[in-house]
Amino acid sequence: MNKKIAIQDTYGERFQYCWGCGPKNEEGLHLKSYPTEDGKQVVAKVKPAKAFTGGVPNNLFGGMIAMIFDCHGTASAAFFKHKSKGLELMEDTVIERFITAHLEIDFKKPTPMDEEVEVVASLEELGDRKAIVNMVLTCKDEVRAKAKMVAVAVKDNM
């Protein structure tokens, strides 16, 4: 049986401290993104803490939704690039890191608090250094937000 490996756990040492997804940020959210078996999508599930309520009580803060898209999208871009090279995600993988160049979000419905949200990412386009990733955030089986991200690979000297 194959062990599921979170993309964020394959980031190089200096990239493991992001508040949203860094495994080494003690106070962070620790978002984890996992490729599907066929490698065509990447999925993250998280139940944000009550502190992240928005301006309307009992609904998730839109900034938190943006952060979830940000972290999940860049991880997804890294995976899609890795996969395009014919490589598998292994425990000893040190994956190429991507960052957000552009993030566009359409908020469809309020996202309720105290519920798990799921984000599914799929690849629209992949270039040498750029990936375009589409994402859908659902909660309680309803689409709550959609996003489109342009992510770029981090240069070695960054």
Tab-separated table of N, CA and C in Angstrom:
chain	number	residue	atom	x	y	z
A	1	MET	N	0.837	-1.194	0.000
A	1	MET	CA	0.000	0.000	0.000
A	1	MET	C	0.876	1.251	0.000
A	2	ASN	N	0.568	2.185	-0.883
A	2	ASN	CA	1.341	3.417	-0.980
A	2	ASN	C	0.944	4.390	0.118
A	3	LYS	N	1.953	4.973	0.757
A	3	LYS	CA	1.707	5.987	1.779
A	3	LYS	C	1.414	7.311	1.080
A	4	LYS	N	0.355	7.982	1.543
A	4	LYS	CA	0.047	9.302	0.980
A	4	LYS	C	1.086	10.300	1.480
A	5	ILE	N	1.598	11.080	0.556
A	5	ILE	CA	2.612	12.075	0.893
A	5	ILE	C	2.046	13.462	0.595
A	6	ALA	N	2.080	14.327	1.584
A	6	ALA	CA	1.639	15.711	1.384
A	6	ALA	C	2.719	16.456	0.609
A	7	ILE	N	2.289	17.208	-0.382
A	7	ILE	CA	3.239	17.967	-1.197
A	7	ILE	C	4.072	18.895	-0.325
A	8	GLN	N	3.445	19.537	0.650
A	8	GLN	CA	4.150	20.490	1.512
A	8	GLN	C	5.280	19.826	2.303
A	9	ASP	N	5.153	18.539	2.580
A	9	ASP	CA	6.196	17.830	3.312
A	9	ASP	C	7.423	17.561	2.451
A	10	THR	N	7.339	17.868	1.155
A	10	THR	CA	8.489	17.673	0.269
A	10	THR	C	9.181	18.998	-0.067
A	11	TYR	N	8.729	20.098	0.543
A	11	TYR	CA	9.388	21.385	0.316
A	11	TYR	C	10.789	21.347	0.920
A	12	GLY	N	11.709	22.041	0.262
A	12	GLY	CA	13.058	22.173	0.807
A	12	GLY	C	13.018	22.901	2.155
A	13	GLU	N	14.057	22.717	2.929
A	13	GLU	CA	14.126	23.238	4.303
A	13	GLU	C	13.732	24.707	4.419
A	14	ARG	N	14.233	25.561	3.566
A	14	ARG	CA	13.959	27.004	3.713
A	14	ARG	C	12.527	27.377	3.348
A	15	PHE	N	11.771	26.453	2.747
A	15	PHE	CA	10.400	26.729	2.340
A	15	PHE	C	9.363	26.063	3.250
A	16	GLN	N	9.749	25.625	4.427
A	16	GLN	CA	8.844	24.883	5.302
A	16	GLN	C	8.251	25.712	6.440
A	17	TYR	N	8.278	27.044	6.314
A	17	TYR	CA	7.837	27.882	7.424
A	17	TYR	C	6.636	28.772	7.106
A	18	CYS	N	5.977	28.535	5.992
A	18	CYS	CA	4.781	29.306	5.640
A	18	CYS	C	3.726	29.135	6.738
A	19	TRP	N	3.036	30.219	7.089
A	19	TRP	CA	2.001	30.114	8.118
A	19	TRP	C	0.872	29.185	7.663
A	20	GLY	N	0.497	29.237	6.411
A	20	GLY	CA	-0.628	28.445	5.934
A	20	GLY	C	-0.320	26.973	5.762
A	21	CYS	N	0.858	26.664	5.224
A	21	CYS	CA	1.112	25.267	4.866
A	21	CYS	C	2.458	24.728	5.315
A	22	GLY	N	3.247	25.530	5.962
A	22	GLY	CA	4.578	25.074	6.350
A	22	GLY	C	4.552	24.057	7.486
A	23	PRO	N	5.109	22.879	7.249
A	23	PRO	CA	5.110	21.861	8.303
A	23	PRO	C	5.937	22.252	9.527
A	24	LYS	N	6.855	23.209	9.371
A	24	LYS	CA	7.715	23.589	10.496
A	24	LYS	C	7.295	24.901	11.169
A	25	ASN	N	6.141	25.447	10.780
A	25	ASN	CA	5.632	26.644	11.450
A	25	ASN	C	4.730	26.163	12.586
A	26	GLU	N	5.232	26.269	13.800
A	26	GLU	CA	4.530	25.721	14.966
A	26	GLU	C	3.135	26.297	15.161
A	27	GLU	N	2.919	27.544	14.776
A	27	GLU	CA	1.625	28.185	14.994
A	27	GLU	C	0.758	28.207	13.747
A	28	GLY	N	1.216	27.589	12.669
A	28	GLY	CA	0.519	27.650	11.396
A	28	GLY	C	-0.670	26.719	11.274
A	29	LEU	N	-1.342	26.824	10.150
A	29	LEU	CA	-2.515	26.019	9.839
A	29	LEU	C	-2.153	24.585	9.445
A	30	HIS	N	-0.968	24.411	8.861
A	30	HIS	CA	-0.478	23.089	8.421
A	30	HIS	C	-1.363	22.461	7.351
A	31	LEU	N	-1.795	23.259	6.383
A	31	LEU	CA	-2.575	22.751	5.265
A	31	LEU	C	-1.765	21.692	4.527
A	32	LYS	N	-2.409	20.598	4.156
A	32	LYS	CA	-1.769	19.493	3.436
A	32	LYS	C	-2.503	19.256	2.130
A	33	SER	N	-1.764	19.127	1.051
A	33	SER	CA	-2.308	18.898	-0.278
A	33	SER	C	-1.824	17.547	-0.785
A	34	TYR	N	-2.772	16.744	-1.276
A	34	TYR	CA	-2.457	15.387	-1.723
A	34	TYR	C	-2.925	15.162	-3.156
A	35	PRO	N	-2.048	14.637	-4.014
A	35	PRO	CA	-2.478	14.299	-5.375
A	35	PRO	C	-3.463	13.131	-5.346
A	36	THR	N	-4.387	13.133	-6.307
A	36	THR	CA	-5.280	11.989	-6.458
A	36	THR	C	-4.481	10.829	-7.051
A	37	GLU	N	-5.039	9.645	-6.984
A	37	GLU	CA	-4.362	8.443	-7.494
A	37	GLU	C	-3.914	8.604	-8.942
A	38	ASP	N	-4.747	9.216	-9.774
A	38	ASP	CA	-4.410	9.373	-11.195
A	38	ASP	C	-3.521	10.589	-11.458
A	39	GLY	N	-3.276	11.417	-10.431
A	39	GLY	CA	-2.403	12.576	-10.575
A	39	GLY	C	-2.993	13.731	-11.359
A	40	LYS	N	-4.280	13.674	-11.644
A	40	LYS	CA	-4.912	14.734	-12.437
A	40	LYS	C	-5.429	15.879	-11.582
A	41	GLN	N	-5.569	15.637	-10.288
A	41	GLN	CA	-6.042	16.677	-9.370
A	41	GLN	C	-5.242	16.596	-8.078
A	42	VAL	N	-5.352	17.678	-7.310
A	42	VAL	CA	-4.741	17.736	-5.984
A	42	VAL	C	-5.825	18.205	-5.024
A	43	VAL	N	-5.916	17.532	-3.869
A	43	VAL	CA	-7.001	17.782	-2.921
A	43	VAL	C	-6.438	18.184	-1.560
A	44	ALA	N	-7.076	19.179	-0.949
A	44	ALA	CA	-6.764	19.578	0.427
A	44	ALA	C	-8.073	19.667	1.199
A	45	LYS	N	-8.025	19.229	2.444
A	45	LYS	CA	-9.183	19.351	3.330
A	45	LYS	C	-8.705	19.981	4.624
A	46	VAL	N	-9.506	20.929	5.118
A	46	VAL	CA	-9.134	21.614	6.355
A	46	VAL	C	-10.397	22.124	7.040
A	47	LYS	N	-10.360	22.153	8.358
A	47	LYS	CA	-11.444	22.735	9.145
A	47	LYS	C	-10.849	23.910	9.918
A	48	PRO	N	-11.020	25.137	9.386
A	48	PRO	CA	-10.415	26.304	10.027
A	48	PRO	C	-10.970	26.543	11.437
A	49	ALA	N	-10.121	27.059	12.294
A	49	ALA	CA	-10.498	27.369	13.675
A	49	ALA	C	-11.540	28.487	13.716
A	50	LYS	N	-12.276	28.549	14.797
A	50	LYS	CA	-13.345	29.550	14.970
A	50	LYS	C	-12.839	30.983	14.898
A	51	ALA	N	-11.558	31.181	15.152
A	51	ALA	CA	-10.986	32.532	15.121
A	51	ALA	C	-11.068	33.158	13.737
A	52	PHE	N	-11.285	32.356	12.708
A	52	PHE	CA	-11.253	32.858	11.337
A	52	PHE	C	-12.629	33.160	10.779
A	53	THR	N	-13.537	33.565	11.650
A	53	THR	CA	-14.860	33.986	11.200
A	53	THR	C	-14.749	35.311	10.454
A	54	GLY	N	-15.681	35.540	9.558
A	54	GLY	CA	-15.646	36.749	8.745
A	54	GLY	C	-16.491	37.858	9.322
A	55	GLY	N	-16.746	38.880	8.507
A	55	GLY	CA	-17.545	40.026	8.923
A	55	GLY	C	-18.991	39.640	9.198
A	56	VAL	N	-19.433	38.562	8.581
A	56	VAL	CA	-20.764	38.038	8.861
A	56	VAL	C	-20.574	36.854	9.801
A	57	PRO	N	-21.136	36.915	11.004
A	57	PRO	CA	-20.925	35.832	11.969
A	57	PRO	C	-21.273	34.460	11.393
A	58	ASN	N	-20.539	33.462	11.860
A	58	ASN	CA	-20.732	32.060	11.482
A	58	ASN	C	-20.333	31.730	10.053
A	59	ASN	N	-19.601	32.640	9.405
A	59	ASN	CA	-19.088	32.386	8.066
A	59	ASN	C	-17.578	32.603	8.044
A	60	LEU	N	-16.905	31.809	7.239
A	60	LEU	CA	-15.449	31.861	7.148
A	60	LEU	C	-14.986	33.160	6.490
A	61	PHE	N	-13.960	33.768	7.054
A	61	PHE	CA	-13.332	34.996	6.578
A	61	PHE	C	-12.793	34.786	5.156
A	62	GLY	N	-13.140	35.684	4.252
A	62	GLY	CA	-12.698	35.578	2.866
A	62	GLY	C	-11.184	35.566	2.720
A	63	GLY	N	-10.485	36.257	3.603
A	63	GLY	CA	-9.022	36.250	3.570
A	63	GLY	C	-8.457	34.870	3.868
A	64	MET	N	-9.132	34.127	4.737
A	64	MET	CA	-8.699	32.760	5.032
A	64	MET	C	-8.929	31.869	3.808
A	65	ILE	N	-10.027	32.081	3.111
A	65	ILE	CA	-10.292	31.321	1.885
A	65	ILE	C	-9.198	31.624	0.856
A	66	ALA	N	-8.817	32.891	0.732
A	66	ALA	CA	-7.746	33.267	-0.195
A	66	ALA	C	-6.437	32.591	0.191
A	67	MET	N	-6.142	32.541	1.486
A	67	MET	CA	-4.901	31.904	1.939
A	67	MET	C	-4.912	30.415	1.625
A	68	ILE	N	-6.050	29.767	1.811
A	68	ILE	CA	-6.164	28.334	1.503
A	68	ILE	C	-5.911	28.121	0.003
A	69	PHE	N	-6.529	28.943	-0.838
A	69	PHE	CA	-6.283	28.845	-2.279
A	69	PHE	C	-4.800	29.095	-2.594
A	70	ASP	N	-4.202	30.083	-1.942
A	70	ASP	CA	-2.810	30.442	-2.184
A	70	ASP	C	-1.883	29.259	-1.901
A	71	CYS	N	-1.987	28.707	-0.723
A	71	CYS	CA	-1.093	27.605	-0.336
A	71	CYS	C	-1.370	26.336	-1.142
A	72	HIS	N	-2.629	26.014	-1.325
A	72	HIS	CA	-2.973	24.805	-2.062
A	72	HIS	C	-2.609	24.937	-3.543
A	73	GLY	N	-2.814	26.111	-4.098
A	73	GLY	CA	-2.506	26.322	-5.512
A	73	GLY	C	-1.028	26.207	-5.827
A	74	THR	N	-0.187	26.785	-4.987
A	74	THR	CA	1.257	26.707	-5.247
A	74	THR	C	1.766	25.280	-5.054
A	75	ALA	N	1.232	24.576	-4.070
A	75	ALA	CA	1.610	23.163	-3.884
A	75	ALA	C	1.180	22.346	-5.096
A	76	SER	N	-0.021	22.608	-5.578
A	76	SER	CA	-0.539	21.886	-6.741
A	76	SER	C	0.327	22.159	-7.969
A	77	ALA	N	0.707	23.415	-8.171
A	77	ALA	CA	1.571	23.763	-9.304
A	77	ALA	C	2.889	22.994	-9.224
A	78	ALA	N	3.461	22.936	-8.029
A	78	ALA	CA	4.726	22.200	-7.841
A	78	ALA	C	4.545	20.725	-8.206
A	79	PHE	N	3.436	20.143	-7.760
A	79	PHE	CA	3.187	18.734	-8.078
A	79	PHE	C	3.012	18.522	-9.577
A	80	PHE	N	2.205	19.354	-10.225
A	80	PHE	CA	1.964	19.176	-11.660
A	80	PHE	C	3.267	19.297	-12.453
A	81	LYS	N	4.149	20.207	-12.044
A	81	LYS	CA	5.451	20.346	-12.714
A	81	LYS	C	6.289	19.088	-12.478
A	82	HIS	N	6.319	18.619	-11.250
A	82	HIS	CA	7.066	17.415	-10.869
A	82	HIS	C	6.593	16.224	-11.704
A	83	LYS	N	5.286	16.074	-11.786
A	83	LYS	CA	4.680	14.968	-12.541
A	83	LYS	C	5.009	15.075	-14.028
A	84	SER	N	5.039	16.302	-14.566
A	84	SER	CA	5.322	16.501	-15.991
A	84	SER	C	6.733	16.054	-16.363
A	85	LYS	N	7.611	15.984	-15.385
A	85	LYS	CA	8.982	15.526	-15.610
A	85	LYS	C	9.081	14.000	-15.514
A	86	GLY	N	7.927	13.353	-15.298
A	86	GLY	CA	7.917	11.897	-15.172
A	86	GLY	C	8.336	11.408	-13.801
A	87	LEU	N	8.315	12.301	-12.823
A	87	LEU	CA	8.753	11.957	-11.470
A	87	LEU	C	7.562	11.628	-10.571
A	88	GLU	N	7.808	10.786	-9.597
A	88	GLU	CA	6.788	10.448	-8.609
A	88	GLU	C	7.064	11.220	-7.325
A	89	LEU	N	6.033	11.374	-6.518
A	89	LEU	CA	6.171	12.024	-5.220
A	89	LEU	C	6.586	10.954	-4.216
A	90	MET	N	7.802	11.069	-3.702
A	90	MET	CA	8.351	10.090	-2.763
A	90	MET	C	8.694	10.795	-1.447
A	91	GLU	N	8.908	10.012	-0.401
A	91	GLU	CA	9.249	10.610	0.900
A	91	GLU	C	10.524	11.433	0.849
A	92	ASP	N	11.462	11.066	-0.018
A	92	ASP	CA	12.726	11.798	-0.099
A	92	ASP	C	12.732	12.876	-1.192
A	93	THR	N	11.580	13.120	-1.809
A	93	THR	CA	11.467	14.170	-2.825
A	93	THR	C	11.716	15.542	-2.204
A	94	VAL	N	12.471	16.366	-2.891
A	94	VAL	CA	12.557	17.795	-2.580
A	94	VAL	C	12.011	18.474	-3.829
A	95	ILE	N	10.752	18.878	-3.732
A	95	ILE	CA	10.017	19.374	-4.886
A	95	ILE	C	10.376	20.824	-5.197
A	96	GLU	N	10.301	21.178	-6.455
A	96	GLU	CA	10.517	22.561	-6.883
A	96	GLU	C	9.417	23.425	-6.260
A	97	ARG	N	9.768	24.606	-5.796
A	97	ARG	CA	8.812	25.479	-5.105
A	97	ARG	C	8.235	26.500	-6.068
A	98	PHE	N	6.928	26.703	-5.967
A	98	PHE	CA	6.221	27.720	-6.751
A	98	PHE	C	5.656	28.782	-5.814
A	99	ILE	N	5.496	29.996	-6.337
A	99	ILE	CA	4.864	31.086	-5.589
A	99	ILE	C	3.766	31.692	-6.461
A	100	THR	N	2.890	32.443	-5.826
A	100	THR	CA	1.750	33.033	-6.508
A	100	THR	C	2.154	34.299	-7.252
A	101	ALA	N	1.812	34.340	-8.540
A	101	ALA	CA	1.991	35.563	-9.327
A	101	ALA	C	0.653	36.295	-9.459
A	102	HIS	N	-0.437	35.521	-9.533
A	102	HIS	CA	-1.769	36.104	-9.674
A	102	HIS	C	-2.781	35.123	-9.097
A	103	LEU	N	-3.723	35.645	-8.330
A	103	LEU	CA	-4.778	34.816	-7.754
A	103	LEU	C	-6.096	35.553	-7.914
A	104	GLU	N	-7.021	34.913	-8.608
A	104	GLU	CA	-8.341	35.486	-8.862
A	104	GLU	C	-9.381	34.581	-8.197
A	105	ILE	N	-10.238	35.173	-7.370
A	105	ILE	CA	-11.220	34.387	-6.620
A	105	ILE	C	-12.629	34.882	-6.908
A	106	ASP	N	-13.526	33.940	-7.126
A	106	ASP	CA	-14.953	34.232	-7.231
A	106	ASP	C	-15.623	33.582	-6.030
A	107	PHE	N	-16.143	34.404	-5.134
A	107	PHE	CA	-16.864	33.899	-3.971
A	107	PHE	C	-18.306	33.640	-4.405
A	108	LYS	N	-18.751	32.402	-4.303
A	108	LYS	CA	-20.065	32.004	-4.798
A	108	LYS	C	-21.139	32.024	-3.713
A	109	LYS	N	-20.809	31.506	-2.535
A	109	LYS	CA	-21.748	31.426	-1.407
A	109	LYS	C	-20.945	31.536	-0.125
A	110	PRO	N	-21.557	32.005	0.952
A	110	PRO	CA	-20.843	32.030	2.236
A	110	PRO	C	-20.401	30.614	2.636
A	111	THR	N	-19.243	30.544	3.261
A	111	THR	CA	-18.703	29.268	3.744
A	111	THR	C	-18.937	29.197	5.249
A	112	PRO	N	-19.723	28.235	5.703
A	112	PRO	CA	-20.044	28.164	7.129
A	112	PRO	C	-18.838	27.785	7.992
A	113	MET	N	-18.859	28.260	9.217
A	113	MET	CA	-17.820	27.920	10.196
A	113	MET	C	-18.070	26.517	10.739
A	114	ASP	N	-17.047	25.983	11.401
A	114	ASP	CA	-17.122	24.670	12.061
A	114	ASP	C	-17.420	23.535	11.099
A	115	GLU	N	-17.011	23.694	9.860
A	115	GLU	CA	-17.204	22.663	8.840
A	115	GLU	C	-15.890	22.464	8.087
A	116	GLU	N	-15.657	21.256	7.640
A	116	GLU	CA	-14.488	20.982	6.815
A	116	GLU	C	-14.714	21.544	5.421
A	117	VAL	N	-13.685	22.183	4.888
A	117	VAL	CA	-13.730	22.631	3.501
A	117	VAL	C	-12.778	21.751	2.692
A	118	GLU	N	-13.129	21.563	1.439
A	118	GLU	CA	-12.291	20.780	0.533
A	118	GLU	C	-11.976	21.647	-0.672
A	119	VAL	N	-10.724	21.626	-1.079
A	119	VAL	CA	-10.304	22.355	-2.268
A	119	VAL	C	-9.703	21.351	-3.243
A	120	VAL	N	-10.205	21.381	-4.471
A	120	VAL	CA	-9.700	20.500	-5.518
A	120	VAL	C	-9.071	21.370	-6.601
A	121	ALA	N	-7.820	21.060	-6.931
A	121	ALA	CA	-7.081	21.809	-7.945
A	121	ALA	C	-6.868	20.949	-9.176
A	122	SER	N	-6.936	21.589	-10.337
A	122	SER	CA	-6.624	20.921	-11.595
A	122	SER	C	-5.764	21.859	-12.434
A	123	LEU	N	-4.971	21.274	-13.297
A	123	LEU	CA	-4.040	22.042	-14.115
A	123	LEU	C	-4.710	22.503	-15.403
A	124	GLU	N	-4.586	23.796	-15.680
A	124	GLU	CA	-5.069	24.338	-16.953
A	124	GLU	C	-3.945	24.409	-17.968
A	125	GLU	N	-2.784	24.882	-17.502
A	125	GLU	CA	-1.661	25.095	-18.426
A	125	GLU	C	-0.358	24.985	-17.656
A	126	LEU	N	0.671	24.440	-18.323
A	126	LEU	CA	1.977	24.303	-17.697
A	126	LEU	C	3.050	24.703	-18.687
A	127	GLY	N	3.913	25.629	-18.256
A	127	GLY	CA	5.046	26.053	-19.074
A	127	GLY	C	6.345	25.724	-18.363
A	128	ASP	N	7.447	26.300	-18.844
A	128	ASP	CA	8.749	26.038	-18.229
A	128	ASP	C	8.799	26.497	-16.775
A	129	ARG	N	8.282	27.694	-16.509
A	129	ARG	CA	8.329	28.236	-15.143
A	129	ARG	C	6.964	28.623	-14.605
A	130	LYS	N	5.912	28.485	-15.414
A	130	LYS	CA	4.596	28.983	-15.021
A	130	LYS	C	3.574	27.858	-15.079
A	131	ALA	N	2.657	27.887	-14.111
A	131	ALA	CA	1.527	26.961	-14.116
A	131	ALA	C	0.254	27.763	-13.881
A	132	ILE	N	-0.799	27.398	-14.600
A	132	ILE	CA	-2.116	27.978	-14.351
A	132	ILE	C	-2.963	26.868	-13.747
A	133	VAL	N	-3.464	27.132	-12.544
A	133	VAL	CA	-4.189	26.137	-11.763
A	133	VAL	C	-5.592	26.658	-11.467
A	134	ASN	N	-6.594	25.817	-11.682
A	134	ASN	CA	-7.977	26.136	-11.334
A	134	ASN	C	-8.351	25.376	-10.073
A	135	MET	N	-9.091	26.040	-9.185
A	135	MET	CA	-9.466	25.410	-7.917
A	135	MET	C	-10.937	25.657	-7.593
A	136	VAL	N	-11.525	24.693	-6.901
A	136	VAL	CA	-12.906	24.795	-6.434
A	136	VAL	C	-12.920	24.449	-4.948
A	137	LEU	N	-13.500	25.340	-4.146
A	137	LEU	CA	-13.652	25.112	-2.710
A	137	LEU	C	-15.102	24.742	-2.430
A	138	THR	N	-15.303	23.596	-1.807
A	138	THR	CA	-16.648	23.157	-1.440
A	138	THR	C	-16.733	22.958	0.070
A	139	CYS	N	-17.940	23.080	0.553
A	139	CYS	CA	-18.241	22.833	1.954
A	139	CYS	C	-19.680	22.335	2.008
A	140	LYS	N	-19.902	21.261	2.736
A	140	LYS	CA	-21.240	20.662	2.820
A	140	LYS	C	-21.816	20.395	1.425
A	141	ASP	N	-20.963	19.862	0.557
A	141	ASP	CA	-21.346	19.470	-0.807
A	141	ASP	C	-21.830	20.619	-1.692
A	142	GLU	N	-21.445	21.845	-1.372
A	142	GLU	CA	-21.811	22.990	-2.204
A	142	GLU	C	-20.563	23.797	-2.545
A	143	VAL	N	-20.513	24.282	-3.781
A	143	VAL	CA	-19.405	25.139	-4.204
A	143	VAL	C	-19.538	26.478	-3.495
A	144	ARG	N	-18.487	26.859	-2.800
A	144	ARG	CA	-18.486	28.128	-2.055
A	144	ARG	C	-17.610	29.188	-2.713
A	145	ALA	N	-16.546	28.734	-3.403
A	145	ALA	CA	-15.648	29.677	-4.079
A	145	ALA	C	-14.875	28.939	-5.161
A	146	LYS	N	-14.467	29.699	-6.175
A	146	LYS	CA	-13.618	29.173	-7.242
A	146	LYS	C	-12.438	30.127	-7.389
A	147	ALA	N	-11.307	29.586	-7.810
A	147	ALA	CA	-10.120	30.424	-7.988
A	147	ALA	C	-9.322	29.972	-9.195
A	148	LYS	N	-8.594	30.929	-9.735
A	148	LYS	CA	-7.652	30.664	-10.814
A	148	LYS	C	-6.337	31.307	-10.400
A	149	MET	N	-5.277	30.535	-10.459
A	149	MET	CA	-3.965	31.009	-10.022
A	149	MET	C	-2.949	30.888	-11.143
A	150	VAL	N	-2.103	31.902	-11.220
A	150	VAL	CA	-0.893	31.798	-12.014
A	150	VAL	C	0.240	31.677	-10.995
A	151	ALA	N	0.931	30.562	-11.056
A	151	ALA	CA	2.041	30.311	-10.124
A	151	ALA	C	3.328	30.210	-10.924
A	152	VAL	N	4.416	30.706	-10.345
A	152	VAL	CA	5.711	30.655	-11.017
A	152	VAL	C	6.732	29.940	-10.140
A	153	ALA	N	7.633	29.248	-10.800
A	153	ALA	CA	8.693	28.530	-10.082
A	153	ALA	C	9.660	29.522	-9.461
A	154	VAL	N	10.092	29.215	-8.268
A	154	VAL	CA	11.053	30.051	-7.562
A	154	VAL	C	12.439	29.813	-8.162
A	155	LYS	N	13.141	30.893	-8.439
A	155	LYS	CA	14.519	30.781	-8.929
A	155	LYS	C	15.416	30.353	-7.770
A	156	ASP	N	16.484	29.649	-8.085
A	156	ASP	CA	17.382	29.146	-7.051
A	156	ASP	C	17.968	30.227	-6.155
A	157	ASN	N	18.135	31.443	-6.699
A	157	ASN	CA	18.757	32.517	-5.912
A	157	ASN	C	17.755	33.380	-5.156
A	158	MET	N	16.476	32.975	-5.132
A	158	MET	CA	15.473	33.792	-4.449
A	158	MET	C	15.607	33.641	-2.947
